[in-house]
Amino acid sequence: MNNQRVLMTAVGSYLPANVVTNEVLSSFVDTDDAWIRRRTGIAQRHLVAEGETTADLACNAAAKALANAGLTGDDIDIIIIATTTPDNTFPSTATKLQHMIEAKDAIAFDIQAVCAGFVYALDIADAMLQSGRGRRALVVGAESFSKLLDWEDRTTCVLFGDGAGAVVLELADDAGDWGICSSVLHSDGAYRDILYVDGGPSSNVSVGHVRMEGKEVFRHAVEKLASVMDEALSAANMQARDIDWLVPHQANVRIIDAMQKKMDLPSDRVVRTVEQHANTSAASIPLALSAAVDDGRIKNGDVLAMEAIGGGLVWGAALVKFGRPS
Ligand code: COA
């Protein structure tokens, strides 16, 4: 029986060289290392250098993912970048990346679902490949999120960082149970005021800064992520014990720990990078995935559970049997 599915065959990531620890941050923001660690689990973040853009981060991550897949830009049919911090309002950062990696025949576009951007982009690419729009896609989460921060607002500026991660998706015949097993997305604009940026081209012709009601976001995060993960498990006919690795959005270690408990997973089956990366929005899941593949924890054939929530509110979860059948 022909069982066509979309495989996740390779991953790559990139972090800007500049590391800002909580101690350094405390020299210009009214905060301290102990508060940030206790409330969030964050110890440091990487920040883009002057002149370094989201497209540069995306290009570095994409080049590594392509090399790991043994492919070049020529092999790619679809490029999707999930980002809230594009280089320009238009054209899309994805078209810039297309040019940089010489993916001449690809279609390229950005999507905007803030911190849930990677799971949204994964779902879109899966649907496009399944419907015959190409054989291979590059899905990238890339952010220069520091550009949206108000460095006078200690309740938000300590939480975020910059970076990029990319995965290669390939349509495969007779894939068995490999590849993207399920993905579920949700949005609820009733909560658009609890996490947003107070700027934009059509509202006040400015870029704006992140504004957040942290406690409210925290409450929704745990409840909605647990519920969407149940939906994704049920859609894939799986149970939490079938998961090898939880690769969650890296916003706050307390949210990650709450998900681990709700799913009843051992702590060492959860990838945590929030301590080193902080919250890199759409880049956080592919960055975490890349870290755990690179250090050998995640292996070919492991079943991954990914989940994320972001401003909108938007949230989603995806289950993937990683790699390709050997
Ligand atoms: N350094 C030191 N003190 C700080 C601080 C900082 N960076 N930020 C806030 N505080 C202070 C507050 O002023 C407040 O002081 P007060 O009690 O004297 O008024 C105190 O710490 C508690 O603030 P509060 O906002 O109630 O803390 P919290 O326990 O809710 O933790 C967050 C704040 C942001 C860490 C937490 O709400 C959170 O993680 N929310 C989810 C955020 C998130 O994940 N967003 C992204 C989703 S994609």
Coordinates of C-alpha atoms and ligand atoms in Angstrom, one line a residue:
M1 CA 0.0 0.0 0.0
N2 CA 1.4 3.4 -1.0
N3 CA 1.7 5.4 2.3
Q4 CA 2.9 8.9 1.3
R5 CA 4.1 11.0 4.2
V6 CA 6.3 13.9 4.9
L7 CA 9.6 13.1 6.5
M8 CA 11.7 15.4 8.7
T9 CA 15.1 14.4 7.4
A10 CA 17.6 17.0 8.7
V11 CA 17.9 20.0 11.0
G12 CA 20.4 22.9 11.4
S13 CA 20.6 25.9 13.6
Y14 CA 22.5 29.1 14.2
L15 CA 23.0 31.4 17.2
P16 CA 24.6 34.8 17.0
A17 CA 28.1 35.0 18.6
N18 CA 27.2 37.7 21.1
V19 CA 26.2 36.1 24.5
V20 CA 24.6 38.3 27.1
T21 CA 24.4 36.7 30.6
N22 CA 21.9 37.7 33.3
E23 CA 24.8 39.4 35.1
V24 CA 25.6 41.5 32.1
L25 CA 22.0 42.3 31.6
S26 CA 21.7 43.4 35.2
S27 CA 24.3 46.1 34.5
F28 CA 21.8 48.0 32.4
V29 CA 18.4 46.6 33.4
D30 CA 16.9 46.8 37.0
T31 CA 17.0 43.0 37.5
D32 CA 19.2 40.2 38.8
D33 CA 20.4 36.7 37.9
A34 CA 18.6 35.1 40.8
W35 CA 15.2 36.5 39.9
I36 CA 15.5 35.6 36.2
R37 CA 16.7 32.1 36.9
R38 CA 14.0 31.4 39.6
R39 CA 11.1 32.7 37.5
T40 CA 12.2 31.6 34.0
G41 CA 15.2 29.2 34.1
I42 CA 17.1 31.6 31.8
A43 CA 20.8 32.2 32.4
Q44 CA 21.8 33.8 29.1
R45 CA 20.7 34.8 25.6
H46 CA 22.4 35.3 22.2
L47 CA 21.8 38.7 20.6
V48 CA 22.4 39.7 17.0
A49 CA 25.4 42.0 16.2
E50 CA 25.0 45.4 14.6
G51 CA 24.1 44.8 10.9
E52 CA 23.3 41.1 11.4
T53 CA 19.7 40.4 10.3
T54 CA 17.1 37.7 10.5
A55 CA 17.9 36.6 7.0
D56 CA 21.6 36.1 8.0
L57 CA 20.5 33.9 10.9
A58 CA 18.1 32.0 8.7
C59 CA 20.7 31.5 6.0
N60 CA 23.3 30.0 8.4
A61 CA 20.7 27.6 9.9
A62 CA 19.3 26.6 6.4
A63 CA 22.8 26.0 5.0
K64 CA 23.5 23.6 7.9
A65 CA 20.2 21.8 7.5
L66 CA 20.8 21.4 3.7
A67 CA 24.3 20.1 4.3
N68 CA 23.0 17.6 6.9
A69 CA 20.4 16.4 4.3
G70 CA 23.0 16.2 1.6
L71 CA 21.0 18.7 -0.5
T72 CA 21.5 22.1 -2.1
G73 CA 19.1 25.0 -2.7
D74 CA 18.4 23.5 -6.1
D75 CA 16.6 20.6 -4.5
I76 CA 14.1 22.8 -2.6
D77 CA 10.6 23.5 -3.8
I78 CA 9.1 25.4 -0.9
I79 CA 10.7 27.8 1.6
I80 CA 8.7 29.0 4.6
I81 CA 10.2 31.2 7.3
A82 CA 8.2 31.7 10.5
T83 CA 9.3 35.1 11.8
T84 CA 7.9 38.1 13.7
T85 CA 11.1 40.0 13.0
P86 CA 11.5 40.1 9.2
D87 CA 14.3 42.2 7.7
N88 CA 11.7 44.4 5.9
T89 CA 8.0 44.7 6.0
F90 CA 8.3 43.4 2.4
P91 CA 9.6 41.5 0.5
S92 CA 9.5 38.4 2.7
T93 CA 12.6 37.3 4.4
A94 CA 12.0 33.9 2.8
T95 CA 12.6 35.4 -0.7
K96 CA 15.8 36.8 0.6
L97 CA 16.8 33.4 1.9
Q98 CA 15.8 31.8 -1.5
H99 CA 18.3 34.1 -3.2
M100 CA 21.0 33.5 -0.6
I101 CA 20.8 29.7 -0.9
E102 CA 20.2 29.8 -4.7
A103 CA 16.9 27.8 -4.5
K104 CA 16.0 29.2 -7.9
D105 CA 12.9 27.1 -8.5
A106 CA 11.4 27.3 -5.0
I107 CA 8.4 29.3 -3.9
A108 CA 9.2 31.3 -0.8
F109 CA 7.1 33.1 1.8
D110 CA 7.0 34.2 5.5
I111 CA 4.3 33.2 8.0
Q112 CA 3.4 35.1 11.2
A113 CA 2.4 33.1 14.2
V114 CA 4.9 34.5 16.7
C115 CA 6.2 31.8 19.1
A116 CA 3.9 29.2 17.5
G117 CA 5.3 30.1 14.1
F118 CA 7.4 26.9 13.7
V119 CA 4.5 24.5 14.3
Y120 CA 2.3 26.6 12.0
A121 CA 4.9 26.5 9.3
L122 CA 5.4 22.8 9.7
D123 CA 1.7 22.2 9.3
I124 CA 1.5 24.4 6.2
A125 CA 4.5 22.7 4.6
D126 CA 3.1 19.3 5.4
A127 CA -0.2 20.2 3.7
M128 CA 1.5 21.7 0.7
L129 CA 3.8 18.7 0.1
Q130 CA 0.9 16.2 0.6
S131 CA -1.1 18.1 -1.9
G132 CA 1.6 17.8 -4.6
R133 CA 3.1 21.3 -4.5
G134 CA 6.6 19.9 -4.4
R135 CA 8.8 17.1 -3.0
R136 CA 11.0 19.1 -0.6
A137 CA 10.5 22.0 1.8
L138 CA 12.7 24.1 4.0
V139 CA 10.9 25.2 7.1
V140 CA 12.8 27.9 9.1
G141 CA 12.1 29.6 12.4
A142 CA 14.3 32.8 12.5
E143 CA 14.2 35.8 14.9
S144 CA 16.0 38.9 15.8
F145 CA 13.5 39.2 18.6
S146 CA 15.8 41.6 20.6
K147 CA 14.8 44.3 18.0
L148 CA 11.3 44.3 19.5
L149 CA 12.3 44.7 23.1
D150 CA 11.8 47.7 25.3
W151 CA 15.0 47.6 27.4
E152 CA 13.3 49.8 30.0
D153 CA 10.7 47.1 30.6
R154 CA 12.3 44.5 32.9
T155 CA 9.1 42.3 32.8
T156 CA 9.7 41.4 29.1
C157 CA 13.3 42.3 28.0
V158 CA 14.9 39.6 30.2
L159 CA 12.9 36.8 28.5
F160 CA 14.0 36.8 24.9
G161 CA 16.9 36.1 22.6
D162 CA 17.9 35.8 18.9
G163 CA 18.6 32.7 16.7
A164 CA 17.4 30.5 13.9
G165 CA 16.7 26.8 13.3
A166 CA 15.7 25.0 10.1
V167 CA 14.4 21.6 9.1
V168 CA 14.3 19.8 5.7
L169 CA 11.0 18.1 4.9
E170 CA 10.8 15.5 2.2
L171 CA 7.7 13.7 0.7
A172 CA 8.3 10.0 0.8
D173 CA 6.3 7.1 -0.7
D174 CA 5.8 3.9 1.4
A175 CA 7.0 5.9 4.5
G176 CA 5.3 3.5 7.0
D177 CA 4.8 5.3 10.3
W178 CA 7.7 7.7 9.7
G179 CA 7.5 11.5 9.3
I180 CA 4.8 14.0 10.4
C181 CA 2.2 11.8 12.3
S182 CA -0.2 14.6 13.3
S183 CA -0.4 18.3 13.8
V184 CA -3.1 20.4 15.4
L185 CA -3.3 24.3 15.4
H186 CA -5.6 26.7 17.2
S187 CA -6.1 30.5 17.4
D188 CA -8.2 32.7 19.6
G189 CA -8.0 36.5 18.9
A190 CA -10.1 37.2 22.1
Y191 CA -6.7 37.1 23.9
R192 CA -4.8 39.4 21.5
D193 CA -4.2 42.0 24.2
I194 CA -2.3 39.8 26.7
L195 CA 0.8 39.5 24.4
Y196 CA 1.4 41.8 21.5
V197 CA 3.6 44.5 19.9
D198 CA 2.4 48.1 20.2
G199 CA 3.3 49.0 16.7
G200 CA 2.8 48.1 13.0
P201 CA 2.6 49.6 9.6
S202 CA -1.2 50.1 9.5
S203 CA -1.7 51.1 13.2
N204 CA 1.0 53.6 13.9
V205 CA 3.7 53.2 11.2
S206 CA 6.2 52.0 13.8
V207 CA 7.9 48.7 14.7
G208 CA 6.8 48.8 18.3
H209 CA 7.8 46.9 21.4
V210 CA 6.6 43.7 23.1
R211 CA 3.9 44.1 25.8
M212 CA 2.8 41.2 27.9
E213 CA 0.6 40.3 30.9
G214 CA 3.0 37.6 32.0
K215 CA 0.7 35.8 34.6
E216 CA -2.2 35.5 32.1
V217 CA 0.1 34.2 29.4
F218 CA 1.5 31.7 31.8
R219 CA -2.0 30.4 32.8
H220 CA -3.1 30.0 29.2
A221 CA 0.1 28.4 28.1
V222 CA 0.0 25.4 30.5
E223 CA -3.7 24.8 29.9
K224 CA -3.8 25.2 26.1
L225 CA -0.5 23.3 25.5
A226 CA -1.7 20.3 27.5
S227 CA -5.0 20.3 25.7
V228 CA -3.5 20.6 22.2
M229 CA -0.9 17.9 22.9
D230 CA -3.8 15.6 23.9
E231 CA -5.4 16.4 20.5
A232 CA -2.2 15.7 18.6
L233 CA -1.7 12.4 20.4
S234 CA -5.2 11.3 19.7
A235 CA -5.0 12.3 16.0
A236 CA -1.9 10.2 15.7
N237 CA -3.5 7.3 17.7
M238 CA -0.6 7.6 20.2
Q239 CA -0.2 8.0 23.9
A240 CA 2.3 10.1 25.8
R241 CA 4.3 7.0 26.6
D242 CA 5.0 6.6 22.9
I243 CA 6.9 9.8 22.8
D244 CA 10.7 9.6 22.9
W245 CA 11.3 13.3 23.2
L246 CA 9.3 16.4 24.2
V247 CA 10.8 19.3 22.2
P248 CA 8.8 22.2 23.5
H249 CA 8.8 25.9 22.8
Q250 CA 11.4 27.4 25.1
A251 CA 9.7 30.3 26.9
N252 CA 9.9 29.4 30.5
V253 CA 11.3 26.3 32.3
R254 CA 8.3 26.3 34.6
I255 CA 5.9 25.9 31.6
I256 CA 8.2 23.2 30.2
D257 CA 8.2 21.4 33.6
A258 CA 4.4 21.6 33.9
M259 CA 4.1 20.0 30.5
Q260 CA 6.5 17.2 31.4
K261 CA 4.4 16.5 34.5
K262 CA 1.1 16.6 32.6
M263 CA 2.5 14.2 30.0
D264 CA 4.1 12.1 32.8
L265 CA 7.4 12.0 31.0
P266 CA 10.8 11.4 32.7
S267 CA 12.7 14.6 33.0
D268 CA 15.6 13.3 30.8
R269 CA 13.1 12.9 27.9
V270 CA 12.5 16.7 27.6
V271 CA 14.8 19.0 25.6
R272 CA 15.5 22.1 27.6
T273 CA 17.5 24.9 26.0
V274 CA 15.8 27.9 27.5
E275 CA 18.7 28.3 30.0
Q276 CA 21.2 29.0 27.2
H277 CA 18.9 30.5 24.5
A278 CA 16.1 32.2 26.4
N279 CA 12.9 32.6 24.3
T280 CA 13.8 32.9 20.6
S281 CA 10.1 32.8 19.5
A282 CA 9.6 30.9 16.2
A283 CA 13.3 29.7 16.3
S284 CA 13.1 28.0 19.7
I285 CA 11.8 24.6 18.7
P286 CA 14.2 24.0 15.8
L287 CA 17.1 25.4 17.9
A288 CA 16.2 22.9 20.7
L289 CA 15.8 20.1 18.1
S290 CA 19.1 20.8 16.5
A291 CA 20.9 20.9 19.9
A292 CA 19.6 17.5 20.8
V293 CA 20.3 15.9 17.4
D294 CA 23.8 17.4 17.4
D295 CA 24.7 16.0 20.8
G296 CA 23.3 12.6 19.9
R297 CA 20.3 12.5 22.2
I298 CA 17.7 12.5 19.4
K299 CA 18.3 9.6 17.0
N300 CA 16.9 8.5 13.6
G301 CA 13.5 7.0 14.3
D302 CA 12.8 8.8 17.6
V303 CA 9.2 10.1 18.1
L304 CA 9.2 13.8 18.9
A305 CA 6.4 15.9 20.4
M306 CA 6.6 19.6 19.7
E307 CA 4.3 22.3 21.1
A308 CA 4.2 26.1 21.2
I309 CA 2.0 29.0 22.1
G310 CA 2.4 32.7 21.1
G311 CA 0.7 36.1 20.9
G312 CA -2.8 36.0 19.3
L313 CA -3.2 33.7 21.0
V314 CA -2.0 31.0 18.6
W315 CA -0.9 27.6 19.7
G316 CA -0.3 24.1 18.3
A317 CA 1.4 20.7 18.6
A318 CA 3.0 18.3 16.2
L319 CA 4.2 14.7 16.4
V320 CA 7.0 13.5 14.2
K321 CA 8.9 10.3 13.8
F322 CA 12.3 11.9 13.0
G323 CA 14.6 11.0 10.2
R324 CA 14.1 8.4 7.4
P325 CA 13.6 4.6 7.4
S326 CA 17.0 3.0 6.8
Ligands
COA1 N1 13.7 41.4 37.6 C1 13.4 41.5 38.9 N2 12.1 41.7 39.3 C2 11.2 41.7 38.4 C3 11.4 41.5 37.0 C4 12.8 41.3 36.6 N3 13.2 41.1 35.3 N4 10.3 41.5 36.3 C5 9.3 41.6 37.2 N5 9.8 41.8 38.5 C6 9.1 41.9 39.7 C7 7.8 42.6 39.5 O1 7.9 44.0 39.5 C8 7.0 42.2 40.7 O2 7.4 42.9 41.8 P1 6.4 43.4 43.0 O3 5.9 42.1 43.5 O4 7.2 44.2 43.9 O5 5.3 44.1 42.2 C9 7.6 40.7 41.0 O6 8.8 40.7 40.3 C10 6.6 39.7 40.5 O7 6.2 40.0 39.1 P2 5.2 39.1 38.4 O8 5.0 39.6 37.0 O9 4.0 38.8 39.2 O10 6.1 37.7 38.2 P3 5.7 36.3 37.7 O11 5.9 35.3 38.8 O12 4.4 36.3 37.0 O13 6.8 36.0 36.6 C11 7.1 36.0 34.2 C12 6.9 36.9 35.5 C13 7.1 36.9 33.0 C14 8.4 35.3 34.4 C15 6.0 34.9 34.2 O14 4.7 35.5 34.3 C16 6.0 34.2 32.9 O15 6.9 33.5 32.5 N6 4.9 34.3 32.1 C17 4.8 33.7 30.8 C18 5.6 34.5 29.8 C19 5.9 33.8 28.5 O16 6.2 32.6 28.5 N7 5.7 34.6 27.4 C20 6.0 34.1 26.1 C21 5.0 33.2 25.7 S1 5.4 32.8 24.0

